[in-house]
Coordinates of C-alpha atoms in Angstrom, one line a residue:
X1 CA 200.3 81.2 -121.6
X2 CA 203.7 79.5 -121.6
X3 CA 204.7 76.8 -119.1
X4 CA 207.1 79.4 -117.5
X5 CA 204.1 81.7 -116.7
X6 CA 202.1 79.0 -114.9
X7 CA 203.9 79.1 -111.5
X8 CA 203.5 82.9 -111.3
X9 CA 199.8 82.7 -112.1
X10 CA 199.3 79.9 -109.6
X11 CA 201.1 82.0 -106.9
X12 CA 198.7 84.8 -107.7
X13 CA 195.7 82.6 -107.2
X14 CA 197.0 81.1 -104.0
X15 CA 197.8 84.6 -102.6
X16 CA 194.1 85.5 -103.2
X17 CA 192.8 82.5 -101.2
X18 CA 192.9 84.0 -97.7
X19 CA 191.3 87.2 -98.9
X20 CA 188.6 85.2 -100.8
X21 CA 187.8 83.4 -97.5
X22 CA 187.8 86.6 -95.5
X23 CA 185.5 88.6 -97.7
X24 CA 183.2 85.8 -98.9
X25 CA 179.6 87.1 -98.5
X26 CA 180.9 90.6 -97.5
X27 CA 179.3 93.8 -98.9
X28 CA 181.8 96.2 -100.6
X29 CA 180.7 99.7 -101.6
X30 CA 182.7 101.2 -104.5
X31 CA 182.6 104.9 -105.4
X32 CA 183.2 105.0 -109.2
X33 CA 184.6 108.1 -110.8
X34 CA 187.6 109.9 -112.3
X35 CA 189.6 108.5 -115.2
X36 CA 188.2 105.0 -114.5
X37 CA 184.9 106.3 -115.6
X38 CA 185.9 108.2 -118.7
X39 CA 188.6 106.1 -120.4
X40 CA 187.1 103.2 -122.3
X41 CA 189.7 100.5 -121.5
X42 CA 189.5 101.4 -117.8
X43 CA 185.7 101.3 -117.9
X44 CA 185.7 97.8 -119.4
X45 CA 188.2 96.6 -116.8
X46 CA 186.2 98.1 -114.0
X47 CA 183.0 96.3 -115.1
X48 CA 184.9 93.0 -115.3
X49 CA 186.4 93.6 -111.8
X50 CA 182.9 94.2 -110.3
X51 CA 181.6 91.0 -111.9
X52 CA 184.7 89.1 -110.7
X53 CA 183.8 90.2 -107.1
X54 CA 180.3 88.9 -107.6
X55 CA 181.5 85.5 -108.8
X56 CA 184.1 85.4 -106.0
X57 CA 181.3 85.5 -103.5
X58 CA 181.3 89.2 -102.5
X59 CA 178.4 91.6 -102.7
X60 CA 179.5 94.7 -104.6
X61 CA 177.6 98.0 -104.7
X62 CA 178.6 100.8 -107.1
X63 CA 177.9 104.5 -106.4
X64 CA 178.8 106.9 -109.2
X65 CA 179.0 110.6 -109.9
X66 CA 179.6 112.1 -113.3
X67 CA 181.2 115.5 -113.1
X68 CA 182.9 115.4 -116.5
X69 CA 179.7 114.2 -118.3
X70 CA 177.6 116.9 -116.5
X71 CA 180.1 119.6 -117.5
X72 CA 180.1 118.5 -121.1
X73 CA 176.3 118.5 -121.3
X74 CA 175.9 121.9 -119.6
X75 CA 178.4 123.3 -122.1
X76 CA 176.5 121.7 -125.0
X77 CA 173.3 123.4 -123.8
X78 CA 175.0 126.7 -123.1
X79 CA 174.3 126.6 -119.3
X80 CA 177.1 128.3 -117.4
X81 CA 178.8 126.4 -114.6
X82 CA 179.6 128.6 -111.6
X83 CA 181.2 127.6 -108.3
X84 CA 181.1 129.0 -104.8
X85 CA 183.6 127.9 -102.2
X86 CA 184.5 125.0 -104.5
X87 CA 180.8 123.8 -104.8
X88 CA 178.8 123.8 -108.1
X89 CA 175.9 126.3 -107.9
X90 CA 173.0 124.2 -109.1
X91 CA 170.0 126.1 -110.4
X92 CA 166.8 124.3 -111.2
X93 CA 167.8 124.4 -114.9
X94 CA 171.2 122.9 -114.1
X95 CA 169.7 120.3 -111.8
X96 CA 167.5 119.0 -114.6
X97 CA 170.6 118.4 -116.6
X98 CA 172.4 116.8 -113.7
X99 CA 169.5 114.4 -113.1
X100 CA 169.2 113.6 -116.7
X101 CA 172.9 112.9 -117.2
X102 CA 173.5 110.9 -114.0
X103 CA 170.3 108.8 -114.1
X104 CA 169.7 108.6 -117.8
X105 CA 173.1 108.5 -119.3
X106 CA 176.0 107.6 -116.9
X107 CA 173.9 105.1 -114.9
X108 CA 172.7 103.3 -118.0
X109 CA 176.3 103.2 -119.4
X110 CA 177.7 101.6 -116.2
X111 CA 174.8 99.1 -116.0
X112 CA 175.3 98.2 -119.7
X113 CA 179.0 97.6 -119.2
X114 CA 178.5 95.3 -116.2
X115 CA 175.7 93.4 -117.9
X116 CA 177.9 92.4 -120.8
X117 CA 179.2 89.8 -118.4
X118 CA 175.8 88.6 -117.2
X119 CA 172.4 89.7 -115.8
X120 CA 173.7 91.3 -112.7
X121 CA 173.6 95.1 -112.6
X122 CA 170.4 97.0 -111.7
X123 CA 170.4 100.8 -112.0
X124 CA 169.0 103.0 -109.3
X125 CA 168.8 106.6 -108.4
X126 CA 169.2 107.9 -104.8
X127 CA 165.6 108.9 -105.2
X128 CA 164.3 105.4 -105.7
X129 CA 162.6 103.8 -102.7
X130 CA 163.7 106.9 -100.7
X131 CA 167.3 105.5 -100.7
X132 CA 168.9 108.9 -100.0
X133 CA 167.1 111.8 -98.3
X134 CA 169.0 115.1 -98.4
X135 CA 168.7 118.6 -97.0
X136 CA 169.9 121.8 -98.7
X137 CA 173.6 122.4 -98.3
X138 CA 175.0 125.9 -98.1
X139 CA 178.5 127.1 -99.0
X140 CA 180.4 129.1 -96.5
X141 CA 182.0 132.3 -97.7
X142 CA 183.8 134.5 -95.1
X143 CA 182.0 132.7 -92.4
X144 CA 178.5 133.3 -93.8
X145 CA 176.2 130.7 -95.4
X146 CA 175.6 131.2 -99.2
X147 CA 172.7 129.5 -101.1
X148 CA 174.1 127.4 -103.9
X149 CA 170.8 126.0 -105.2
X150 CA 169.9 122.3 -105.3
X151 CA 173.0 120.9 -103.7
X152 CA 172.3 118.6 -100.7
X153 CA 173.8 116.8 -97.8
X154 CA 172.5 113.3 -97.1
X155 CA 170.5 113.2 -93.8
X156 CA 168.9 109.7 -94.1
X157 CA 169.5 106.4 -95.9
X158 CA 166.9 103.7 -96.4
X159 CA 168.9 100.7 -97.8
X160 CA 166.2 98.1 -98.0
X161 CA 165.9 98.1 -101.8
X162 CA 169.7 97.8 -102.1
X163 CA 169.7 94.9 -99.6
X164 CA 166.9 93.2 -101.6
X165 CA 168.9 93.4 -104.8
X166 CA 172.0 92.1 -103.1
X167 CA 170.1 89.2 -101.6
X168 CA 168.9 88.4 -105.2
X169 CA 172.4 88.2 -106.4
X170 CA 172.3 91.6 -108.2
X171 CA 174.8 94.4 -108.4
X172 CA 173.2 97.7 -107.5
X173 CA 174.5 100.7 -109.5
X174 CA 173.4 104.0 -107.8
X175 CA 173.5 107.6 -109.1
X176 CA 174.2 110.3 -106.6
X177 CA 171.0 112.3 -106.6
X178 CA 168.7 112.5 -103.6
X179 CA 165.2 113.5 -102.7
X180 CA 164.3 116.2 -100.1
X181 CA 161.4 115.9 -97.7
X182 CA 159.7 118.7 -99.6
X183 CA 160.1 116.9 -103.0
X184 CA 163.1 118.9 -104.2
X185 CA 165.7 116.9 -106.0
X186 CA 169.3 117.5 -104.9
X187 CA 172.7 116.8 -106.4
X188 CA 174.9 115.2 -103.7
X189 CA 178.6 114.4 -103.7
X190 CA 179.1 110.8 -104.8
X191 CA 181.9 110.2 -102.2
X192 CA 179.6 111.3 -99.5
X193 CA 176.7 109.1 -100.8
X194 CA 179.0 106.1 -101.0
X195 CA 180.1 106.5 -97.4
X196 CA 176.6 107.0 -96.1
X197 CA 175.4 103.9 -97.9
X198 CA 178.4 101.8 -96.7
X199 CA 177.5 102.7 -93.1
X200 CA 173.8 101.9 -93.6
X201 CA 174.6 98.5 -95.2
X202 CA 177.2 97.6 -92.6
X203 CA 179.7 97.1 -95.4
X204 CA 183.1 95.4 -94.9
X205 CA 184.9 98.0 -97.1
X206 CA 184.4 101.4 -98.7
X207 CA 186.6 101.9 -101.8
X208 CA 186.9 105.3 -103.4
X209 CA 188.4 105.4 -106.9
X210 CA 190.1 108.7 -107.8
X211 CA 192.9 110.0 -110.1
X212 CA 195.8 109.9 -107.7
X213 CA 197.7 107.0 -106.1
X214 CA 196.4 107.8 -102.6
X215 CA 197.1 110.3 -99.9
X216 CA 200.7 111.5 -100.1
X217 CA 203.4 112.3 -97.6
X218 CA 206.2 114.8 -98.5
X219 CA 204.2 116.0 -101.5
X220 CA 206.2 118.3 -103.9
X221 CA 203.7 120.5 -105.9
X222 CA 206.4 121.3 -108.5
X223 CA 207.4 117.7 -109.3
X224 CA 203.9 116.4 -108.3
X225 CA 205.7 113.6 -106.5
X226 CA 205.5 112.2 -103.0
X227 CA 205.2 108.9 -101.0
X228 CA 201.8 107.3 -100.7
X229 CA 200.7 106.7 -97.1
X230 CA 199.8 103.1 -96.9
X231 CA 197.5 103.3 -93.9
X232 CA 196.4 105.7 -91.1
X233 CA 193.9 105.8 -88.3
X234 CA 190.7 107.8 -88.1
X235 CA 192.3 110.1 -85.5
X236 CA 195.3 110.7 -87.7
X237 CA 193.2 111.5 -90.7
X238 CA 191.0 113.9 -88.7
X239 CA 194.1 115.9 -87.7
X240 CA 195.2 116.0 -91.4
X241 CA 192.0 117.1 -93.1
X242 CA 192.7 120.9 -92.8
X243 CA 196.0 120.5 -94.7
X244 CA 194.6 118.5 -97.6
X245 CA 193.9 119.9 -101.1
X246 CA 190.3 120.6 -102.0
X247 CA 190.1 117.6 -104.3
X248 CA 191.1 115.1 -101.7
X249 CA 188.9 116.5 -98.8
X250 CA 185.6 114.9 -99.8
X251 CA 187.2 111.6 -100.5
X252 CA 189.1 111.5 -97.2
X253 CA 186.0 112.8 -95.4
X254 CA 184.1 109.9 -96.9
X255 CA 186.6 107.4 -95.6
X256 CA 186.4 109.0 -92.1
X257 CA 182.6 108.9 -92.2
X258 CA 182.8 105.2 -93.1
X259 CA 185.2 104.1 -90.4
X260 CA 183.5 106.3 -87.8
X261 CA 180.3 104.5 -88.7
X262 CA 181.8 101.0 -88.0
X263 CA 182.9 100.2 -91.6
X264 CA 186.2 98.2 -90.8
X265 CA 188.2 99.6 -93.7
X266 CA 188.1 102.5 -96.2
X267 CA 190.4 102.9 -99.1
X268 CA 191.3 105.6 -101.7
X269 CA 192.7 103.9 -104.9
X270 CA 194.1 105.1 -108.1
X271 CA 191.4 104.4 -110.7
X272 CA 193.9 104.9 -113.5
X273 CA 195.5 101.6 -112.5
X274 CA 193.9 98.7 -114.3
X275 CA 192.2 96.2 -111.9
X276 CA 193.0 98.5 -108.9
X277 CA 190.0 97.1 -107.0
X278 CA 191.1 93.5 -107.3
X279 CA 194.7 94.4 -106.4
X280 CA 193.4 96.0 -103.2
X281 CA 191.1 93.2 -102.1
X282 CA 192.9 90.1 -103.2
X283 CA 196.7 90.8 -102.8
X284 CA 198.9 90.9 -99.7
X285 CA 200.4 94.3 -100.6
X286 CA 197.2 96.1 -101.5
X287 CA 197.3 99.5 -103.2
X288 CA 196.4 103.1 -102.3
X289 CA 195.7 104.5 -98.8
X290 CA 193.7 102.6 -96.2
X291 CA 191.9 104.3 -93.3
X292 CA 191.2 102.2 -90.2
X293 CA 189.2 102.9 -87.1
X294 CA 191.1 103.9 -84.0
X295 CA 190.1 100.6 -82.5
X296 CA 191.9 98.6 -85.2
X297 CA 195.0 96.7 -84.1
X298 CA 198.3 98.7 -84.4
X299 CA 200.4 97.9 -87.5
X300 CA 204.1 97.6 -86.7
X301 CA 206.2 100.0 -88.6
X302 CA 203.4 102.2 -89.8
X303 CA 204.7 105.7 -89.9
X304 CA 202.6 108.6 -88.6
X305 CA 202.4 111.3 -91.3
X306 CA 202.7 115.0 -90.6
X307 CA 199.9 117.4 -91.5
X308 CA 202.3 119.9 -93.3
X309 CA 203.5 117.3 -95.8
X310 CA 200.3 116.0 -97.3
X311 CA 198.5 116.8 -100.5
X312 CA 196.7 115.3 -103.4
X313 CA 195.1 116.1 -106.7
X314 CA 191.6 117.3 -107.4
X315 CA 189.5 114.9 -109.3

């Protein structure tokens, strides 16, 4: 570092001070996925960011999926992936692969990356200690429910084990599978799981990492360009949901679930940006799209977007 760089670095540290004070001791739930999970340099930066949060006095929790890894393993085993109404049809054979990949591969990889920086990460499945309980989810085709196998919606969360790990200074890393009351194991959407856990923990923030900059206004599908919406209220987002692309719907629904459940802030961030989590939490500008409860103070100059001009990209 040259002497000329020092003032800029000092300014960055001072800018972080009020955010360090505000979020000290706060629980932050991060849904980890997309390119941030599959590109090695981003994986390493994400792990370092999570440990930074821990040393900065926050209580991070990581919830992950693993769609690309599941697809690769199903292809390797010659198991066909089929989708109905945008949802993966999960046969018992496919569910065994999903469970193995999420719990035995992806979870261990994330835990290992974090623990290069210290003995912090502890891997869990949504099945452990009845953390997530799910009920069978049906796709809807032409207004009629269609059975898509072992795909579930979360109906209950028991966060005691996660709280115990946080109280012990650990970083819980949770794979998005869940138990059913009848013993069936379900694949659940990781965005949905992260939101449900954020509500159950009374988290200060939900952060959803994805592969776009945020929610766009004036999206042009040909140029794939538009202006990112910095922030919007729960009511505004609720009105916009029917106009969103299929890839953005579960992420924005997760944000809505979180703020409706008294989580003060929910964010969708571009996981392709190195250190996106730190930029959101510790800088004045922030990044991505922030969703706030309707009861949050009004923000001067915040434009209200229109439903016809929004889109995003499927993860």
